[in-house]
Short mmCIF file of C-alpha atoms and ligand atoms in Angstrom, two decimals:
data_model
loop_
_atom_site.label_atom_id
_atom_site.label_comp_id
_atom_site.label_asym_id
_atom_site.label_seq_id
_atom_site.Cartn_x
_atom_site.Cartn_y
_atom_site.Cartn_z
CA MET X 259 110.11 9.09 70.50
CA ASP X 260 108.72 6.61 68.06
CA THR X 261 105.70 7.78 66.06
CA ALA X 262 103.17 5.34 67.78
CA SER X 263 104.12 6.57 71.39
CA ALA X 264 104.02 10.08 70.23
CA HIS X 265 100.52 9.34 68.90
CA ARG X 266 99.56 7.54 72.13
CA ILE X 267 100.59 10.65 74.11
CA THR X 268 98.85 12.97 72.04
CA ARG X 269 95.47 11.33 72.23
CA PHE X 270 95.88 10.72 75.79
CA LEU X 271 96.52 14.48 76.31
CA GLU X 272 93.47 15.18 74.20
CA ARG X 273 91.33 12.93 76.10
CA GLN X 274 92.45 14.34 79.39
CA GLU X 275 92.67 17.90 78.33
CA ALA X 276 89.44 18.72 80.10
CA TRP X 277 90.42 18.06 83.48
CA PHE X 278 94.32 18.45 83.59
CA GLU X 279 94.46 21.83 81.88
CA PRO X 280 93.87 23.68 85.27
CA PHE X 281 96.54 21.61 87.01
CA ALA X 282 98.92 22.21 84.54
CA ALA X 283 99.36 25.92 84.92
CA VAL X 284 101.42 27.09 87.80
CA PRO X 285 99.26 28.29 90.80
CA ARG X 286 99.16 31.66 92.16
CA GLY X 287 101.88 32.25 95.08
CA TRP X 288 104.15 29.38 93.52
CA PRO X 289 107.63 30.22 94.45
CA GLU X 290 110.65 31.62 92.54
CA PRO X 291 112.86 28.96 91.55
CA GLU X 292 115.57 29.85 94.13
CA ALA X 293 112.84 29.51 96.75
CA LEU X 294 111.79 26.10 95.97
CA GLY X 295 114.45 24.10 97.85
CA PHE X 296 114.28 20.45 97.37
CA GLY X 297 111.58 18.13 98.66
CA GLN X 298 108.54 20.82 99.91
CA TYR X 299 107.11 21.79 96.43
CA LEU X 300 105.62 18.63 94.60
CA ALA X 301 103.99 19.25 91.00
CA PRO X 302 100.38 18.51 91.03
CA LEU X 303 100.09 15.49 88.79
CA VAL X 304 101.40 11.89 88.73
CA VAL X 305 101.94 9.78 85.81
CA LEU X 306 100.98 5.97 86.66
CA ALA X 307 100.90 2.39 85.17
CA ASP X 308 100.02 -0.71 86.49
CA HIS X 309 101.64 -4.04 86.25
CA SER X 310 100.21 -7.42 86.62
CA PRO X 311 101.77 -10.73 85.44
CA LEU X 312 99.38 -11.65 82.98
CA GLN X 313 98.93 -7.90 81.41
CA GLY X 314 102.27 -6.76 81.71
CA TRP X 315 102.26 -2.90 81.93
CA SER X 316 98.91 -0.99 81.36
CA PRO X 317 99.16 2.23 79.19
CA LEU X 318 100.16 5.29 81.10
CA ARG X 319 97.45 7.72 82.98
CA VAL X 320 97.74 10.93 84.71
CA VAL X 321 96.16 11.51 88.13
CA PRO X 322 96.48 14.50 90.60
CA LEU X 323 98.91 13.81 93.00
CA SER X 324 96.39 13.41 95.71
CA GLU X 325 94.93 10.57 94.22
CA ALA X 326 97.83 8.54 93.95
CA ARG X 327 97.87 6.31 97.27
CA ALA X 328 99.46 3.00 98.26
CA PRO X 329 97.56 0.52 99.95
CA VAL X 330 98.77 0.19 103.79
CA ALA X 331 98.46 -3.86 103.38
CA SER X 332 100.80 -3.92 100.47
CA GLY X 333 104.31 -5.32 99.91
CA GLY X 334 105.55 -1.97 99.12
CA MET X 335 104.21 -0.42 102.56
CA GLN X 336 104.90 -3.70 104.62
CA TYR X 337 108.24 -5.21 103.18
CA GLY X 338 109.75 -2.36 101.56
CA LEU X 339 109.20 -3.80 97.99
CA SER X 340 109.92 -0.63 96.34
CA VAL X 341 112.68 0.87 94.02
CA PHE X 342 112.89 4.36 92.63
CA GLU X 343 114.95 6.69 90.44
CA GLY X 344 116.09 10.26 90.35
CA LEU X 345 116.55 12.11 87.27
CA LYS X 346 116.23 15.77 86.01
CA ALA X 347 114.79 17.57 83.13
CA TYR X 348 116.56 20.85 82.43
CA ARG X 349 116.29 23.43 79.66
CA ASP X 350 118.61 23.70 77.08
CA PRO X 351 120.00 26.83 75.80
CA ASP X 352 117.05 27.17 73.30
CA GLY X 353 114.59 26.65 76.31
CA ALA X 354 113.70 23.34 75.18
CA ALA X 355 113.25 20.55 78.02
CA GLN X 356 115.86 17.80 77.92
CA LEU X 357 116.29 14.90 80.29
CA PHE X 358 119.60 13.92 81.40
CA ARG X 359 120.70 10.33 81.01
CA PRO X 360 117.31 8.96 81.18
CA HIS X 361 118.21 5.59 79.31
CA ASP X 362 120.90 5.03 82.09
CA HIS X 363 118.51 5.71 84.95
CA ALA X 364 116.18 3.29 83.13
CA ALA X 365 118.69 0.97 83.29
CA ARG X 366 119.68 1.22 86.83
CA LEU X 367 115.89 1.09 87.81
CA ALA X 368 115.36 -2.32 85.98
CA ALA X 369 118.61 -3.65 87.96
CA SER X 370 117.15 -2.34 91.27
CA ALA X 371 113.90 -3.98 90.54
CA ALA X 372 115.50 -7.24 89.51
CA ARG X 373 117.42 -7.22 92.71
CA LEU X 374 114.21 -7.18 94.71
CA GLY X 375 112.30 -9.65 92.52
CA MET X 376 110.08 -6.91 90.99
CA PRO X 377 108.89 -6.03 87.47
CA ALA X 378 110.53 -3.04 85.75
CA PRO X 379 109.34 -1.18 82.73
CA GLY X 380 111.25 -1.31 79.72
CA ALA X 381 113.34 1.54 78.66
CA GLU X 382 110.71 2.98 75.89
CA LEU X 383 108.00 2.96 78.75
CA PHE X 384 110.27 4.42 81.08
CA LEU X 385 111.12 7.30 78.83
CA GLU X 386 107.61 7.81 77.76
CA ALA X 387 106.52 8.05 81.20
CA CYS X 388 109.22 10.75 82.04
CA ARG X 389 108.37 12.52 79.00
CA LEU X 390 104.96 12.86 79.78
CA ALA X 391 105.42 13.79 83.57
CA SER X 392 107.81 16.31 82.13
CA ARG X 393 105.87 17.56 79.46
CA ILE X 394 102.47 18.05 81.55
CA HIS X 395 104.65 20.14 84.12
CA GLU X 396 106.50 22.45 81.34
CA ALA X 397 105.04 25.33 82.85
CA PHE X 398 106.81 24.29 86.42
CA LEU X 399 110.16 24.02 84.61
CA PRO X 400 112.56 26.87 85.71
CA PRO X 401 114.31 28.84 83.07
CA GLN X 402 117.73 27.96 82.02
CA GLY X 403 120.24 27.95 84.67
CA ARG X 404 117.89 28.51 87.66
CA GLY X 405 116.65 24.90 88.00
CA SER X 406 114.88 21.61 86.92
CA LEU X 407 112.30 19.05 87.22
CA TYR X 408 113.48 16.49 89.68
CA LEU X 409 111.55 13.36 88.40
CA ARG X 410 110.95 10.28 90.85
CA PRO X 411 110.05 7.11 88.86
CA THR X 412 108.94 4.70 91.63
CA ILE X 413 107.80 0.86 91.44
CA TYR X 414 106.36 -0.47 94.26
CA ALA X 415 104.41 -3.52 94.99
CA ASP X 416 100.74 -2.33 95.37
CA GLU X 417 98.46 -5.60 95.61
CA GLU X 418 96.43 -5.68 98.81
CA ALA X 419 97.76 -8.50 100.76
CA LEU X 420 99.95 -9.71 103.37
CA GLY X 421 101.63 -12.83 102.61
CA PHE X 422 105.56 -12.28 101.85
CA ARG X 423 105.65 -13.11 98.07
CA VAL X 424 106.06 -11.71 94.78
CA ALA X 425 103.00 -9.43 94.52
CA GLY X 426 100.25 -9.71 91.93
CA ARG X 427 100.29 -6.16 91.16
CA HIS X 428 102.97 -3.27 91.00
CA GLN X 429 102.53 0.30 90.09
CA LEU X 430 104.95 2.63 88.38
CA ALA X 431 104.43 6.33 89.53
CA VAL X 432 106.40 9.08 88.38
CA VAL X 433 106.26 12.07 90.95
CA VAL X 434 107.76 15.51 89.70
CA MET X 435 109.33 18.00 91.90
CA PRO X 436 110.37 21.58 90.55
CA CYS X 437 113.71 22.44 91.96
CA CYS X 438 116.20 25.18 92.03
CA ASP X 439 119.86 24.89 91.30
CA PRO X 440 121.25 24.66 94.98
CA PRO X 441 124.36 27.05 95.43
CA LEU X 442 127.66 24.89 95.90
CA LYS X 443 127.53 23.69 99.71
CA THR X 444 130.37 22.76 102.12
CA LEU X 445 129.68 19.87 104.38
CA SER X 446 131.41 17.85 107.07
CA LEU X 447 130.87 14.15 107.21
CA TRP X 448 130.60 11.79 110.29
CA ALA X 449 132.53 8.49 109.78
CA GLU X 450 130.01 6.35 111.51
CA PRO X 451 132.05 3.65 113.59
CA GLU X 452 129.13 1.20 114.17
CA LEU X 453 126.06 1.23 112.17
CA THR X 454 126.11 -0.17 108.53
CA ARG X 455 124.24 1.04 105.40
CA ALA X 456 124.72 -1.88 103.25
CA ALA X 457 127.08 -5.23 103.09
CA LEU X 458 128.56 -7.29 100.38
CA GLY X 459 125.50 -9.19 98.80
CA GLY X 460 122.92 -6.83 100.29
CA LEU X 461 120.98 -4.11 98.68
CA GLY X 462 123.51 -1.64 98.59
CA ALA X 463 123.55 -1.25 95.01
CA ALA X 464 119.68 -1.06 94.63
CA LYS X 465 118.26 2.25 94.68
CA THR X 466 115.59 1.19 97.16
CA GLY X 467 113.91 2.80 100.37
CA GLY X 468 115.43 0.13 102.44
CA ASN X 469 118.86 1.52 102.51
CA TYR X 470 117.50 4.81 103.11
CA ALA X 471 115.66 3.23 106.41
CA ALA X 472 119.04 1.59 107.03
CA GLY X 473 120.96 5.05 106.99
CA LEU X 474 118.63 7.74 108.76
CA LEU X 475 119.81 6.99 112.44
CA GLY X 476 123.34 7.25 110.94
CA MET X 477 122.34 10.77 109.84
CA LEU X 478 121.03 11.52 113.16
CA ARG X 479 124.26 10.64 114.78
CA ALA X 480 126.31 12.72 112.29
CA ARG X 481 124.41 15.60 113.29
CA GLU X 482 124.58 14.70 117.18
CA GLN X 483 128.47 14.79 116.35
CA GLY X 484 128.05 18.42 114.90
CA CYS X 485 128.59 17.17 111.34
CA ASP X 486 126.18 17.70 108.32
CA ASP X 487 125.95 14.04 107.10
CA VAL X 488 126.92 10.68 107.41
CA ALA X 489 130.09 8.78 105.64
CA TRP X 490 129.35 5.16 105.35
CA LEU X 491 132.29 2.89 105.93
CA ASP X 492 132.49 -0.89 104.49
CA ALA X 493 130.32 -3.13 106.65
CA ALA X 494 133.22 -5.78 107.38
CA THR X 495 135.96 -3.51 108.89
CA HIS X 496 134.62 0.01 109.26
CA THR X 497 137.81 1.42 107.96
CA ARG X 498 137.11 2.07 103.99
CA LEU X 499 134.89 4.82 102.65
CA ALA X 500 131.76 3.92 100.77
CA GLU X 501 129.30 6.61 100.16
CA ALA X 502 127.29 8.97 102.05
CA GLY X 503 123.94 7.66 101.43
CA THR X 504 122.63 10.05 98.89
CA MET X 505 125.70 10.99 97.26
CA ASN X 506 128.91 9.31 96.33
CA LEU X 507 132.32 10.45 97.27
CA PHE X 508 135.38 11.29 95.74
CA VAL X 509 138.87 12.46 97.43
CA GLU X 510 141.85 13.84 95.79
CA VAL X 511 144.78 11.94 96.34
CA ASP X 512 148.04 12.87 94.67
CA ARG X 513 146.10 14.86 92.22
CA VAL X 514 143.82 11.85 91.21
CA TRP X 515 140.38 12.35 92.03
CA CYS X 516 139.58 8.79 93.53
CA THR X 517 135.92 7.10 94.22
CA PRO X 518 135.45 3.86 95.86
CA PRO X 519 134.93 0.85 93.57
CA LEU X 520 131.53 -0.37 92.90
CA ASP X 521 131.69 -3.63 95.00
CA GLY X 522 127.99 -4.05 95.16
CA SER X 523 127.46 -2.34 98.31
CA ILE X 524 127.72 1.26 96.86
CA LEU X 525 124.83 2.73 94.43
CA ALA X 526 126.34 3.16 90.90
CA GLY X 527 125.85 6.92 90.85
CA LEU X 528 125.35 8.35 87.50
CA THR X 529 126.55 11.94 88.66
CA ARG X 530 129.66 9.91 90.01
CA ASP X 531 130.08 8.51 86.36
CA THR X 532 129.26 11.64 84.38
CA LEU X 533 131.89 13.66 86.57
CA MET X 534 134.47 10.83 86.03
CA GLN X 535 134.00 11.48 82.34
CA LEU X 536 134.07 15.08 82.42
CA LEU X 537 137.05 15.37 84.50
CA ARG X 538 139.10 13.01 82.14
CA ALA X 539 137.96 15.06 79.25
CA GLU X 540 139.46 18.16 80.99
CA GLY X 541 142.83 16.49 81.32
CA PHE X 542 142.03 15.49 85.33
CA LYS X 543 142.92 11.87 86.59
CA ALA X 544 139.66 10.08 87.81
CA GLU X 545 139.71 6.55 88.93
CA GLU X 546 138.25 3.90 91.29
CA ARG X 547 140.41 3.33 94.14
CA GLU X 548 139.75 1.95 97.86
CA LEU X 549 139.97 4.90 100.44
CA ASP X 550 140.91 3.58 103.79
CA LEU X 551 140.61 6.69 106.50
CA ARG X 552 143.48 5.43 108.36
CA GLU X 553 145.65 5.85 105.15
CA LEU X 554 143.95 8.80 104.18
CA GLU X 555 144.79 10.53 107.48
CA ARG X 556 148.71 9.65 107.09
CA LEU X 557 148.58 11.16 103.43
CA GLU X 558 146.68 14.14 104.54
CA ARG X 559 149.77 14.65 107.32
CA ALA X 560 152.03 14.35 104.43
CA GLY X 561 150.51 16.92 102.39
CA ARG X 562 149.23 14.51 99.52
CA ILE X 563 145.34 15.05 100.09
CA GLY X 564 143.32 17.71 97.97
CA GLY X 565 139.89 18.35 98.06
CA ALA X 566 136.85 16.04 98.51
CA LEU X 567 133.33 16.25 96.88
CA GLY X 568 130.14 14.31 97.14
CA THR X 569 127.91 13.96 93.85
CA GLY X 570 124.38 13.00 93.34
CA THR X 571 121.41 14.08 91.10
CA ALA X 572 119.69 16.00 93.89
CA ALA X 573 122.88 17.56 95.51
CA ARG X 574 124.77 17.96 92.23
CA VAL X 575 128.33 18.56 93.48
CA VAL X 576 128.99 19.24 97.23
CA ARG X 577 132.61 20.21 98.63
CA ILE X 578 133.39 18.27 101.77
CA ALA X 579 135.59 20.01 104.06
CA ALA X 580 136.34 17.18 106.62
CA ILE X 581 135.44 13.51 107.31
CA ARG X 582 135.37 12.86 111.13
CA GLY X 583 135.15 9.79 112.91
CA PRO X 584 136.14 8.61 116.56
CA ARG X 585 139.57 7.51 115.48
CA GLN X 586 140.35 9.56 112.50
CA THR X 587 139.97 13.19 111.32
CA VAL X 588 140.89 13.87 107.54
CA GLN X 589 140.58 17.50 106.51
CA PHE X 590 140.44 18.21 102.63
CA HIS X 591 141.91 21.35 100.96
CA ASP X 592 139.80 22.58 97.93
CA VAL X 593 141.31 25.07 95.69
CA GLY X 594 138.34 25.74 93.57
CA HIS X 595 137.95 22.51 92.18
CA ALA X 596 134.25 21.92 93.33
CA GLU X 597 133.29 25.13 91.92
CA ARG X 598 134.90 24.42 88.67
CA PHE X 599 133.41 20.85 88.61
CA SER X 600 130.15 21.83 89.46
CA ALA X 601 130.03 24.49 86.66
CA LEU X 602 131.37 21.47 84.32
CA LEU X 603 128.43 19.26 85.49
CA LYS X 604 125.97 22.04 85.00
CA ASP X 605 126.98 22.95 81.51
CA ALA X 606 126.64 19.19 80.71
CA GLN X 607 123.30 18.91 82.26
CA GLU X 608 122.02 22.16 80.54
CA GLY X 609 123.76 21.31 77.18
CA ARG X 610 126.57 23.76 76.75
CA GLY X 611 129.81 22.81 76.07
CA GLY X 612 130.75 19.36 74.41
CA THR X 613 128.08 17.28 76.34
CA PRO X 614 127.92 13.94 74.68
CA ALA X 615 124.89 14.01 72.45
CA GLN X 616 123.60 10.64 73.80
CA TRP X 617 122.94 11.83 77.34
CA ARG X 618 120.45 14.36 76.74
CA VAL X 619 117.06 13.37 75.19
CA THR X 620 114.39 15.93 74.41
CA VAL X 621 111.18 15.63 76.19
CA GLU X 622 109.18 17.02 73.03
CA ALA X 623 109.11 14.28 70.21
C1 PLP O 947 120.66 8.29 94.20
C2 PLP O 947 121.83 7.82 94.85
C3 PLP O 947 123.22 8.26 94.75
C4 PLP O 947 123.58 9.23 93.56
O1 PLP O 947 123.21 8.68 92.31
P1 PLP O 947 122.97 9.54 91.28
O2 PLP O 947 122.76 8.92 89.84
O3 PLP O 947 124.40 10.44 90.78
O4 PLP O 947 121.83 10.69 91.57
C5 PLP O 947 124.06 8.02 95.73
N1 PLP O 947 123.69 7.11 96.79
C6 PLP O 947 122.38 6.61 96.68
C7 PLP O 947 122.45 5.84 98.13
C8 PLP O 947 121.68 6.82 96.04
O5 PLP O 947 120.27 6.35 96.32
#
């Protein structure tokens, strides 16, 4: 952190200390990391900044979560003008808090915001907000190896007005959620034959609520079919794998770990990118390749399909046992790769082994 922003945060903490001190402590009865799950337990404070076209971004401030409320008559609520990121802070082997690939998350948030015609903070302000959000919740960050702080920086149009246009006011909010490292899960996916998550030219590559709204019914249909989650196919032909809606997909074909190319309808997952780099460094082959379900079914019968994975910041690595649709079923055959790749990712995130130095950024200045 540059000294100016370090100074600003220090001054800020001094000013706020009087009231936020009690919040920063972990409340009595707070669960052990393993019992936190994902999504139930939110940290008590939120970091906010406001944007207006004239003033740009305001300085950061901290409020209790209960005071961070979006107006119902705003573009964020009415028109889905909202984009977000999901990144994690981990403890390194010395116990110091580190953010994983925050610059890449800042760049993706800016790209998502641009697609929706919204302003985004520069990388410096983004980093400062994530550092502050992590720092004031340091007591909530589980010990090394047992979990992380999941940060959810969100930008939304929060001007109270109903006309459909670029809003006169946006807010950046960083919500924090302490979470555990989930054990490796095995899922089966439903290849949804009818609904579409995203089409070429649409919002698929932006991390925005609209894609989730498009996807919820697909998830419900997957459950009705006895599957755990949905595998989205391309919008035009419903034959090629796209992604899982919260995770990117990998399939091992002829010993190459293949993931669908980023055609604009797929979210460019940073876990996807991290895993491809880690696999290559370990001597595996990893590449982008179209994955047609009909072809995968044929290849599987010929014994040429190995394992399959889902990847994402929240889920980390999951093992996929099968992808099933009304016309095809593809079974996968993991021989310990999911476990190994999950460990590789964990080492990189927690700063063991040869993690590239630029991926990890300390929370403290
Ligand atoms: C966030 C997200 C992912 C995973 O991206 P990571 O950067 O790996 O967390 C995959 N698909 C969608 C739709 C997402 O929103």
